[in-house]
XYZ file of C-alpha atoms in Angstrom:
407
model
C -20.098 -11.841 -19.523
C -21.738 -13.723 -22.454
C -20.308 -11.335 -24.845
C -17.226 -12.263 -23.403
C -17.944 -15.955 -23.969
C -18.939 -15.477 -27.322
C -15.352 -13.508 -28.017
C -13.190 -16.090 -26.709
C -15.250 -19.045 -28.388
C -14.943 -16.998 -31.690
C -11.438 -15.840 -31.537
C -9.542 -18.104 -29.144
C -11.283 -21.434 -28.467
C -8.071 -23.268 -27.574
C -6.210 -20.687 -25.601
C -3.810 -17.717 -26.111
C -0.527 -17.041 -26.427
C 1.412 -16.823 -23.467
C 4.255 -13.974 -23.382
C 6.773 -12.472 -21.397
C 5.766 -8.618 -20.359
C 8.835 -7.349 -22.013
C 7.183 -8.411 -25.563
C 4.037 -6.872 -24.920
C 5.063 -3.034 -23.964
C 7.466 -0.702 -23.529
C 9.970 -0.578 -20.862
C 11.074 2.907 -19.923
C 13.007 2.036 -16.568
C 16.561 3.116 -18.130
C 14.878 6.913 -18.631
C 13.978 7.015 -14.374
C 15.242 9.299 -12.236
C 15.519 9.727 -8.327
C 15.235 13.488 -7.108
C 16.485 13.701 -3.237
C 13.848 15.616 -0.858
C 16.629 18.222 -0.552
C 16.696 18.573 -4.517
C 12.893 18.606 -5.308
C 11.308 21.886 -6.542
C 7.808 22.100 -5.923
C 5.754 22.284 -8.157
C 2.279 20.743 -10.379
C 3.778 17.120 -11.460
C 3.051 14.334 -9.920
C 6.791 12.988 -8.596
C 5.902 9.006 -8.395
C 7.651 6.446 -6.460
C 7.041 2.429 -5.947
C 3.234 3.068 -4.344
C 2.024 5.518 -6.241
C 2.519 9.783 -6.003
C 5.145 10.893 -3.697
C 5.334 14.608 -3.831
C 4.890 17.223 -6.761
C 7.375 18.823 -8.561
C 8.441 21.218 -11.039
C 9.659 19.127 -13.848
C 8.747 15.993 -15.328
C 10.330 12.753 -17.398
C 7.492 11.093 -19.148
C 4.319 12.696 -20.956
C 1.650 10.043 -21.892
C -0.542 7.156 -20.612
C 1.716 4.727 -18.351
C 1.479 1.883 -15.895
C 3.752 1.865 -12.548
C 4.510 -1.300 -10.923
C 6.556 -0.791 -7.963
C 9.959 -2.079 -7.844
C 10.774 -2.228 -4.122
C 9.905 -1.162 -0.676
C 6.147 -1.540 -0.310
C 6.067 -3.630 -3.650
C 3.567 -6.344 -3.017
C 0.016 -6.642 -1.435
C -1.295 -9.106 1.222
C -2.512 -11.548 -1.673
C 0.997 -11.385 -3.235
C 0.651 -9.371 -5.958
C 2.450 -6.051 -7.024
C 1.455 -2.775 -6.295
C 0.198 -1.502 -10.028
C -0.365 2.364 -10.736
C -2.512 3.773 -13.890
C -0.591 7.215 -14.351
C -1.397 9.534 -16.949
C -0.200 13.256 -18.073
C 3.261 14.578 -17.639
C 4.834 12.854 -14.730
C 7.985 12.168 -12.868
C 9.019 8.392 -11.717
C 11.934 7.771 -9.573
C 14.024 3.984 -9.336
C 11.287 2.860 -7.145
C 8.977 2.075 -9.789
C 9.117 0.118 -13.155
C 7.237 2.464 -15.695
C 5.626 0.951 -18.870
C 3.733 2.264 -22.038
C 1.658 0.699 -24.358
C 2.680 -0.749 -27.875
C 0.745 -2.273 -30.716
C -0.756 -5.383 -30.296
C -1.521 -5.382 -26.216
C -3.711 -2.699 -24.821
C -2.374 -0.794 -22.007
C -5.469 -1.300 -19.909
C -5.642 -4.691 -20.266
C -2.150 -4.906 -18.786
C -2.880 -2.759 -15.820
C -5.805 -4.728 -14.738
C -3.272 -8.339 -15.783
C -0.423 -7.321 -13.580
C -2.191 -7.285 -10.664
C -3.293 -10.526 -10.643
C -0.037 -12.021 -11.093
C 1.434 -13.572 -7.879
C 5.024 -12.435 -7.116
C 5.703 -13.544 -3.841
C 8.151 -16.325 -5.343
C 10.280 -13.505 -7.034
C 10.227 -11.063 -3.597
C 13.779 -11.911 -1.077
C 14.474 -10.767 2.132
C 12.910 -8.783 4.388
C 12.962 -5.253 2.091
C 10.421 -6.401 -0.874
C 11.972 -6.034 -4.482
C 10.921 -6.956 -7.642
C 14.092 -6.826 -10.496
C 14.206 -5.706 -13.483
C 15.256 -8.971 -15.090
C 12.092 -10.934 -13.132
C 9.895 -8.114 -14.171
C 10.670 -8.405 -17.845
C 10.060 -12.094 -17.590
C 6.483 -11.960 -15.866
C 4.000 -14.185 -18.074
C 1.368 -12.496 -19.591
C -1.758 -14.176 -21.464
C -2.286 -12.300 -24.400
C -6.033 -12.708 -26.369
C -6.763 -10.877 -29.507
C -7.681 -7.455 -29.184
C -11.242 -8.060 -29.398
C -11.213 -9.783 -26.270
C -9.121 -7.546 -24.598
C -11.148 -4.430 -25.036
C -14.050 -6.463 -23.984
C -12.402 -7.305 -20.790
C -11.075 -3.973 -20.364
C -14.678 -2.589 -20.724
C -16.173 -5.042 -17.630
C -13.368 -4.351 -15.284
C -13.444 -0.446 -15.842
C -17.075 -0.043 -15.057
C -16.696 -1.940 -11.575
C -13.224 0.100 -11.304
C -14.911 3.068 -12.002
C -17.891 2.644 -9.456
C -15.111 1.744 -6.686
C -12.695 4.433 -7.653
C -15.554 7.249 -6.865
C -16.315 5.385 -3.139
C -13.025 5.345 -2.562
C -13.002 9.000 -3.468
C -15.234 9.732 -1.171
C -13.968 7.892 1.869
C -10.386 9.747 0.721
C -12.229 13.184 0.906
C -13.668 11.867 4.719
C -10.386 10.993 5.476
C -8.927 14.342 4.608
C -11.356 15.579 7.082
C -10.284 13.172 9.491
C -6.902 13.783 9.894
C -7.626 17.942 9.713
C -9.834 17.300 12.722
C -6.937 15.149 14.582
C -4.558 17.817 14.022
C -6.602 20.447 15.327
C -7.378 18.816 18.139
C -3.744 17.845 18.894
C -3.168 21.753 18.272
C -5.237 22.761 21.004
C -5.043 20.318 22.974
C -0.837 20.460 23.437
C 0.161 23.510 24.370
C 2.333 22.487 26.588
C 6.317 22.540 26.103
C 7.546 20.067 23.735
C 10.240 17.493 25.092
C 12.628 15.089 23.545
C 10.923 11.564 22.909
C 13.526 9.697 24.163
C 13.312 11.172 27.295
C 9.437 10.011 27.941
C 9.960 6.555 25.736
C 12.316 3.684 25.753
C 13.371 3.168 21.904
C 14.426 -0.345 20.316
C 14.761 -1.887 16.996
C 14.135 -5.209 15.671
C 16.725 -8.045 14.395
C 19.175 -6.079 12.011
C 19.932 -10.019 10.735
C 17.258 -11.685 7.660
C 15.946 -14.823 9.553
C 15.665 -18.319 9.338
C 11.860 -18.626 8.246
C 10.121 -21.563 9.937
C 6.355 -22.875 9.378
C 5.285 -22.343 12.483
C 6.455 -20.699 15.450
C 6.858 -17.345 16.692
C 5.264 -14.358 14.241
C 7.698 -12.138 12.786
C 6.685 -9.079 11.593
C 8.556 -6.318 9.169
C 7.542 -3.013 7.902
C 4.575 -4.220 5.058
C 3.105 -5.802 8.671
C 2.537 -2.394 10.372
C -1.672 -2.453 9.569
C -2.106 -5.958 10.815
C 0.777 -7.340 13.291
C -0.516 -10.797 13.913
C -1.384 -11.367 10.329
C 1.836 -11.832 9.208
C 2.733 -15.506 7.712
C 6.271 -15.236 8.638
C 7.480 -17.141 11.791
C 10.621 -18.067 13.480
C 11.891 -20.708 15.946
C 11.347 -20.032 19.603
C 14.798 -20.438 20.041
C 15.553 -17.916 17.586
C 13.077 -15.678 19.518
C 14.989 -16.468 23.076
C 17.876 -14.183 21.405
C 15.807 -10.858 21.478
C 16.566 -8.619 24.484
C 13.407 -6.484 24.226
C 10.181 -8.482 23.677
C 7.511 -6.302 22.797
C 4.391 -6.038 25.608
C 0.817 -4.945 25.300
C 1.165 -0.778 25.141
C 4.611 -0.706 23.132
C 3.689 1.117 19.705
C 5.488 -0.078 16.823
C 6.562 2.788 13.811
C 8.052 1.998 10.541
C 11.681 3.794 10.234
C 13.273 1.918 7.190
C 10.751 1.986 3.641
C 10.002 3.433 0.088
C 6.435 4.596 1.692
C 5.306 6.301 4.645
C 8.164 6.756 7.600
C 6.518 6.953 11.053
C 3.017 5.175 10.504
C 2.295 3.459 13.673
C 0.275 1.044 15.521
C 0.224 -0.073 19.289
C 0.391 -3.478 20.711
C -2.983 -4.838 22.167
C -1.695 -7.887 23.481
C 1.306 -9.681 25.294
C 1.701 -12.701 22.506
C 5.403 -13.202 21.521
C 6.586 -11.769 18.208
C 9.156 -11.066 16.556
C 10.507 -8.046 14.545
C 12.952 -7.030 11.722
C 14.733 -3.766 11.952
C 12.743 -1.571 9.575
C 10.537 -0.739 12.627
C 10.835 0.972 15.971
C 9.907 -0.210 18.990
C 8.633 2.714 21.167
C 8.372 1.798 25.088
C 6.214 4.923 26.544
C 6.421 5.488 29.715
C 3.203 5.149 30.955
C 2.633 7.636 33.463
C 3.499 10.559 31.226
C 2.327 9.382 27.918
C -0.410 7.386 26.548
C 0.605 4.652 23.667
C -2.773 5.553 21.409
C -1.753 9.738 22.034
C 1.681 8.984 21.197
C 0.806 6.839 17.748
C -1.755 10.035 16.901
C 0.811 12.687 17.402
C 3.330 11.101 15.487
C 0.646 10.109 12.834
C -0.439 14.033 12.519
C 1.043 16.567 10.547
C 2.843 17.992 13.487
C 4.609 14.366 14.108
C 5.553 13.839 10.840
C 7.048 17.529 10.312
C 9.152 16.799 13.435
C 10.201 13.483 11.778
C 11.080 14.828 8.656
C 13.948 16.785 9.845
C 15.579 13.670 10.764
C 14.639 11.284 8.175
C 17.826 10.406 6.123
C 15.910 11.410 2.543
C 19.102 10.498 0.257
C 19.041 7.012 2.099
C 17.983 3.922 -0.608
C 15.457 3.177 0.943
C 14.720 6.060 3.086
C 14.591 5.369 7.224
C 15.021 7.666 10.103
C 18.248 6.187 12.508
C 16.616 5.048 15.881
C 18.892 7.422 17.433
C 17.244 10.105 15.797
C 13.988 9.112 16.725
C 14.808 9.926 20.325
C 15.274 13.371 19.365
C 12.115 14.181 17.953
C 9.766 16.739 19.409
C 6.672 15.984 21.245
C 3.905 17.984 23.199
C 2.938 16.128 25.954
C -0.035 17.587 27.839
C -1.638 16.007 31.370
C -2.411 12.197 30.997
C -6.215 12.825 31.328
C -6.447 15.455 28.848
C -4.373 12.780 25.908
C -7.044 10.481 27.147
C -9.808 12.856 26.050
C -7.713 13.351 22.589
C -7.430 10.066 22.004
C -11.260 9.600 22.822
C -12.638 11.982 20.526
C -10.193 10.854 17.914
C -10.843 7.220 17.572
C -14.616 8.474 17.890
C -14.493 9.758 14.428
C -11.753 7.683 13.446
C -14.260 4.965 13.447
C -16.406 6.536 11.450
C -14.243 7.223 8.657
C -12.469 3.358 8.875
C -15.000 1.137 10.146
C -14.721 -1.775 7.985
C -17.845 -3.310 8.969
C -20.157 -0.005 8.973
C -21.056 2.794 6.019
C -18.708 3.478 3.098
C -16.194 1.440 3.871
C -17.600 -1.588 3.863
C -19.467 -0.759 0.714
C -15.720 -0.028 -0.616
C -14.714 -3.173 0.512
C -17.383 -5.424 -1.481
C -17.241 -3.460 -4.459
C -13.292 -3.935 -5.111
C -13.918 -7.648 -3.750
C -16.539 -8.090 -6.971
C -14.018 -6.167 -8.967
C -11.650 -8.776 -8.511
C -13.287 -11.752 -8.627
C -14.317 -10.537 -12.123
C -11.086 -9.667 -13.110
C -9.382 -13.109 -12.073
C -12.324 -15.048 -14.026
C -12.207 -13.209 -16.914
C -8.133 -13.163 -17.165
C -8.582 -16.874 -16.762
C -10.970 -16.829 -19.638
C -7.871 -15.206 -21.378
C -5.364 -17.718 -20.559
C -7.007 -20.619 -20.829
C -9.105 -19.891 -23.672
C -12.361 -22.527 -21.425
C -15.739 -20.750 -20.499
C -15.861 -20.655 -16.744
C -18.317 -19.352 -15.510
C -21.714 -21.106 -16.803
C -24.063 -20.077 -14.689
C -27.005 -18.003 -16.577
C -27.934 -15.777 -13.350
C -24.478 -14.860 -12.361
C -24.473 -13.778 -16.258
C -27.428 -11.543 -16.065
C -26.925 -10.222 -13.002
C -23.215 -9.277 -13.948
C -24.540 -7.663 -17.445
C -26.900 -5.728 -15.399
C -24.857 -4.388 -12.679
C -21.854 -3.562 -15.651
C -24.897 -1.717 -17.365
C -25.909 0.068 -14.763
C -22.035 1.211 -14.267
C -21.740 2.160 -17.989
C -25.066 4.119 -18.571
């Protein structure tokens, strides 16, 4: 960090210059191209949408060093900012994602590590997230000399770097995770497949955008599907009197309508009102033939999801499943006790592999939390051109751990 202080002192003691992003890189967005599912060849490139790699196929549009920043569907995180990809090699990217490469003056890195701590939330509308060209172009980026920026880009790799390979390693438990569920589903279903809709009660949400309130009832959309009641989106009780089907504790929610992952689920733990926008489902099981946590796990395992995908509309901007169609899909449905035991087993190991507060994880967790408070202070550092962060231990103990990193 004190190298860093002695930068900006030396080569930007009263600030930087502020710019828009479309002065400090190139924009390749006119050169994208959307394949259909139908259309796609498999093959060994990396087919990239607005979070990241998609599918692989046999054919690519771009061969270099890029950044992705995705456009819409799943386009912003919980803090607000976008959803930022480092992509390298010979790659596809479809409309979903803006694509950028580097040009003199602004280092590539430094921009990938910038973008995401811009806030966007102002820019997103409605209740399917979208950034625009013309407010992407536009986004304000603090630009210090290239000294500074390589200097910055050489902190924040080294704690990247040490989170990237934890999270590598939690992605290759996961793998064995979800291998595990779907054996055990395997074995455990042998029993006739039947029609969902004929074991489940399906809804959908509002098909109308809100009037937001401050307070009120929560109302929840597809980028809510990992934490329901965290949402910061409410709506007037009156509003809420206007929904037929309130959801109960035991209903499982699945996304139908995004740019990500169509059928991801999670069940409802409690009777509290909320409200909820049409990109999800609202499954009703009926209790004494189907569990809610067996039903989310089947339709979360490779067997679900092949069964959704013949009746997800892939051509569809952005893709969904109709809820009619969800009623058709396939499921095994084996004696109530023996889903029990599934579902048992599974969120056994399930909670080894996700436990935020245990193991990896959580070691995951503090490691990109250090990342970023880094990268915010030292992109301040950038903009502002004022030495922060004056504390000699927090120095030493930052130089160290970045040493360790970099050895």
């Amino acid at each position: 960090m004190n190298r860093v202080n002695e930068l900006i002192k030396e080569y930007c003691p009263d600030g930087v210059e502020i710019r828009c992003l479309e002065d400090c890189c190139n924009l390749l967005d006119k050169k994208r191209k959307p394949i259909t599912k139908a259309a796609r060849e498999a093959g060994e490139y990396p087919y990239y949408g607005a979070n990241g790699i998609q599918d692989y196929v046999a054919n690519y549009i771009f061969d270099g060093t890029f950044v992705l920043v995705g456009e819409d569907g799943s386009v912003i995180t919980k803090s607000g900012t976008p959803v930022v990809t480092w992509a390298e090699g010979k790659i596809w990217v479809n409309n979903h994602a803006h694509i950028i490469e580097e040009k003199d003056g602004v280092m590539l890195r430094y921009l990938y590590h910038y973008l995401q701590t811009i806030d966007v939330t102002s820019l997103i509308h409605g209740n399917i997230p979208k950034l625009t060209g013309g407010d992407f172009k536009a986004l304000k980026i603090a630009v210090p000399p290239l000294e500074v920026q390589r200097e910055i880009v050489h902190i924040l790799d080294s704690f990247a770097l040490l989170t990237a390979e934890l999270t590598a390693e939690l992605t290759a438990r996961k793998k064995q995770y979800n291998f595990y569920r779907d054996t055990l589903i395997q074995k455990g279903c042998k029993s006739e497949k039947v029609k969902l809709n004929t074991i489940c009660e399906i809804y959908d949400g509002t098909h109308q955008t809100p009037k937001y309130t401050n307070s009120g009832i929560p109302f929840v959309s597809v980028e809510n599907i990992d934490d329901l009641y965290g949402t910061q989106k409410f709506i007037s009780p009156e509003a809420y009197e206007k929904y037929k089907i309130k959801p109960r504790t035991g209903d499982v929610f699945m996304t139908r309508i995004t740019a990500g992952i169509i059928g991801k689920c999670t069940v409802v733990d409690r009777d509290d009102d909320l409200a909820y926008y049409v990109s999800l489902a609202l499954l009703r099981p009926n209790t004494e033939v189907v569990d809610s946590k067996y039903l989310k796990y089947y339709l979360e395992s490779g067997w679900g999801r092949r069964e959704l995908s013949k009746w997800i509309l892939w051509d569809a901007t952005p893709t969904k499943i109709n809820k009619d169609d969800i009623g058709r899909v396939l499921i095994s449905v084996p004696p109530l006790d023996t889903q029990k035991r599934l579902v048992q087993v599974i969120e056994h190991f399930d909670a080894i592999c996700t436990d935020l507060n245990i193991g990896l994880p959580a070691e995951i967790e503090a490691r990109q939390k250090q990342y970023e408070y880094y990268r915010d202070l030292l992109l301040t550092f950038a903009e502002t051109g004022s030495t922060l962060m004056t504390d000699r231990q927090t120095d030493r103990q930052t130089d160290r751990q970045t040493d360790r990193q970099t050895d």
